[in-house]
PDB file of C-alpha atoms in Angstrom:
ATOM      1  CA  UNK A   1     -17.083 -16.793 -28.037  1.00 90.00           C
ATOM      2  CA  UNK A   2     -14.212 -17.890 -25.800  1.00 94.00           C
ATOM      3  CA  UNK A   3     -13.229 -15.218 -23.259  1.00 96.00           C
ATOM      4  CA  UNK A   4     -10.310 -14.914 -20.875  1.00 97.00           C
ATOM      5  CA  UNK A   5     -11.895 -14.620 -17.421  1.00 98.00           C
ATOM      6  CA  UNK A   6      -8.781 -14.638 -15.253  1.00 98.00           C
ATOM      7  CA  UNK A   7      -5.073 -14.229 -15.870  1.00 98.00           C
ATOM      8  CA  UNK A   8      -2.059 -14.271 -13.550  1.00 98.00           C
ATOM      9  CA  UNK A   9       1.029 -12.421 -14.733  1.00 98.00           C
ATOM     10  CA  UNK A  10       4.625 -12.201 -13.527  1.00 98.00           C
ATOM     11  CA  UNK A  11       5.536  -8.508 -13.782  1.00 98.00           C
ATOM     12  CA  UNK A  12       8.654  -6.464 -13.019  1.00 98.00           C
ATOM     13  CA  UNK A  13       8.042  -2.797 -12.167  1.00 98.00           C
ATOM     14  CA  UNK A  14       9.994   0.106 -10.690  1.00 98.00           C
ATOM     15  CA  UNK A  15       9.158   1.139  -7.100  1.00 97.00           C
ATOM     16  CA  UNK A  16       7.088   4.024  -8.453  1.00 97.00           C
ATOM     17  CA  UNK A  17       4.215   3.998  -9.095  1.00 98.00           C
ATOM     18  CA  UNK A  18       3.225   2.394  -5.808  1.00 97.00           C
ATOM     19  CA  UNK A  19       1.503  -0.986  -5.728  1.00 97.00           C
ATOM     20  CA  UNK A  20      -1.834   0.747  -5.083  1.00 98.00           C
ATOM     21  CA  UNK A  21      -1.448   3.214  -7.961  1.00 98.00           C
ATOM     22  CA  UNK A  22      -0.229   0.423 -10.253  1.00 98.00           C
ATOM     23  CA  UNK A  23      -3.225  -1.791  -9.349  1.00 98.00           C
ATOM     24  CA  UNK A  24      -5.680   1.045  -9.855  1.00 98.00           C
ATOM     25  CA  UNK A  25      -4.224   1.831 -13.288  1.00 98.00           C
ATOM     26  CA  UNK A  26      -4.613  -1.814 -14.314  1.00 98.00           C
ATOM     27  CA  UNK A  27      -8.199  -1.860 -12.987  1.00 98.00           C
ATOM     28  CA  UNK A  28      -9.012   1.178 -15.148  1.00 98.00           C
ATOM     29  CA  UNK A  29      -8.122  -0.795 -18.296  1.00 98.00           C
ATOM     30  CA  UNK A  30     -11.477  -2.606 -18.252  1.00 97.00           C
ATOM     31  CA  UNK A  31     -14.921  -1.673 -17.008  1.00 94.00           C
ATOM     32  CA  UNK A  32     -15.243  -4.652 -14.651  1.00 97.00           C
ATOM     33  CA  UNK A  33     -11.621  -5.507 -13.867  1.00 98.00           C
ATOM     34  CA  UNK A  34     -10.789  -6.902 -10.446  1.00 98.00           C
ATOM     35  CA  UNK A  35      -7.060  -6.770  -9.672  1.00 98.00           C
ATOM     36  CA  UNK A  36      -5.034  -8.614  -7.050  1.00 98.00           C
ATOM     37  CA  UNK A  37      -1.364  -7.647  -6.750  1.00 98.00           C
ATOM     38  CA  UNK A  38       1.207  -9.508  -4.640  1.00 98.00           C
ATOM     39  CA  UNK A  39       4.767  -8.255  -4.239  1.00 98.00           C
ATOM     40  CA  UNK A  40       6.974 -11.333  -4.504  1.00 98.00           C
ATOM     41  CA  UNK A  41      10.405  -9.759  -4.374  1.00 98.00           C
ATOM     42  CA  UNK A  42      12.041  -6.332  -4.023  1.00 97.00           C
ATOM     43  CA  UNK A  43      15.475  -4.977  -4.706  1.00 97.00           C
ATOM     44  CA  UNK A  44      16.751  -1.407  -4.543  1.00 96.00           C
ATOM     45  CA  UNK A  45      15.171  -0.439  -7.896  1.00 96.00           C
ATOM     46  CA  UNK A  46      12.390  -2.873  -8.767  1.00 98.00           C
ATOM     47  CA  UNK A  47       9.567  -5.064  -7.518  1.00 98.00           C
ATOM     48  CA  UNK A  48       8.605  -8.460  -8.877  1.00 98.00           C
ATOM     49  CA  UNK A  49       4.833  -8.890  -8.786  1.00 98.00           C
ATOM     50  CA  UNK A  50       2.200 -11.510  -9.234  1.00 98.00           C
ATOM     51  CA  UNK A  51      -0.668  -9.665 -10.904  1.00 98.00           C
ATOM     52  CA  UNK A  52      -4.066 -11.360 -11.117  1.00 98.00           C
ATOM     53  CA  UNK A  53      -6.832  -9.804 -13.203  1.00 98.00           C
ATOM     54  CA  UNK A  54     -10.412 -11.099 -13.333  1.00 98.00           C
ATOM     55  CA  UNK A  55     -13.216  -9.800 -15.536  1.00 98.00           C
ATOM     56  CA  UNK A  56     -15.948 -10.798 -17.944  1.00 96.00           C
ATOM     57  CA  UNK A  57     -13.337 -10.551 -20.692  1.00 97.00           C
ATOM     58  CA  UNK A  58      -9.676  -9.754 -19.952  1.00 98.00           C
ATOM     59  CA  UNK A  59      -7.740  -7.870 -22.657  1.00 98.00           C
ATOM     60  CA  UNK A  60      -4.096  -8.949 -22.287  1.00 98.00           C
ATOM     61  CA  UNK A  61      -2.798  -6.508 -24.914  1.00 98.00           C
ATOM     62  CA  UNK A  62      -4.389  -3.554 -23.108  1.00 98.00           C
ATOM     63  CA  UNK A  63      -3.023  -4.732 -19.758  1.00 98.00           C
ATOM     64  CA  UNK A  64       0.462  -5.164 -21.206  1.00 98.00           C
ATOM     65  CA  UNK A  65       0.268  -1.656 -22.687  1.00 98.00           C
ATOM     66  CA  UNK A  66      -0.684  -0.224 -19.261  1.00 98.00           C
ATOM     67  CA  UNK A  67       2.176  -2.119 -17.596  1.00 98.00           C
ATOM     68  CA  UNK A  68       4.678  -0.795 -20.136  1.00 98.00           C
ATOM     69  CA  UNK A  69       3.381   2.777 -19.852  1.00 98.00           C
ATOM     70  CA  UNK A  70       4.208   2.674 -16.114  1.00 98.00           C
ATOM     71  CA  UNK A  71       7.762   1.448 -16.716  1.00 98.00           C
ATOM     72  CA  UNK A  72       7.050  -2.213 -16.049  1.00 98.00           C
ATOM     73  CA  UNK A  73       7.543  -5.330 -18.122  1.00 98.00           C
ATOM     74  CA  UNK A  74       5.597  -8.553 -18.472  1.00 98.00           C
ATOM     75  CA  UNK A  75       7.848 -11.534 -17.749  1.00 98.00           C
ATOM     76  CA  UNK A  76       5.398 -14.393 -18.128  1.00 98.00           C
ATOM     77  CA  UNK A  77       1.803 -15.533 -18.146  1.00 98.00           C
ATOM     78  CA  UNK A  78       1.593 -17.911 -15.187  1.00 98.00           C
ATOM     79  CA  UNK A  79      -2.104 -18.878 -15.220  1.00 98.00           C
ATOM     80  CA  UNK A  80      -5.045 -18.413 -17.558  1.00 98.00           C
ATOM     81  CA  UNK A  81      -8.719 -19.224 -17.109  1.00 98.00           C
ATOM     82  CA  UNK A  82     -10.980 -19.098 -20.154  1.00 97.00           C
ATOM     83  CA  UNK A  83     -14.660 -19.789 -20.715  1.00 97.00           C
ATOM     84  CA  UNK A  84     -16.662 -20.591 -23.810  1.00 96.00           C
ATOM     85  CA  UNK A  85     -19.655 -18.249 -23.683  1.00 86.00           C
ATOM     86  CA  UNK A  86     -21.289 -19.649 -26.822  1.00 85.00           C
ATOM     87  CA  UNK A  87     -24.929 -20.593 -26.527  1.00 77.00           C
ATOM     88  CA  UNK A  88     -25.723 -23.843 -28.311  1.00 68.00           C
ATOM     89  CA  UNK A  89     -28.485 -23.688 -30.782  1.00 51.00           C
TER      90      UNK A  89
END
């Protein structure tokens, strides 16, 4: 099976929730998610983020759903790391 191990996303979010609350909500999406959030840009209403998520298997659809539920939007997938976990015969 090929699994997504790491993904870096370009995300736009409102100022609230805070970066800490936003990161924690993303980390709760998966049992072993490790989240790194970097604020790239701010204006009076929004923050542009680089959001990196690492795990045994990253679920992009679930992450995107969490982002949307907090008022954010996914702009692009900037990096992806995958691994083939298949064991040869």
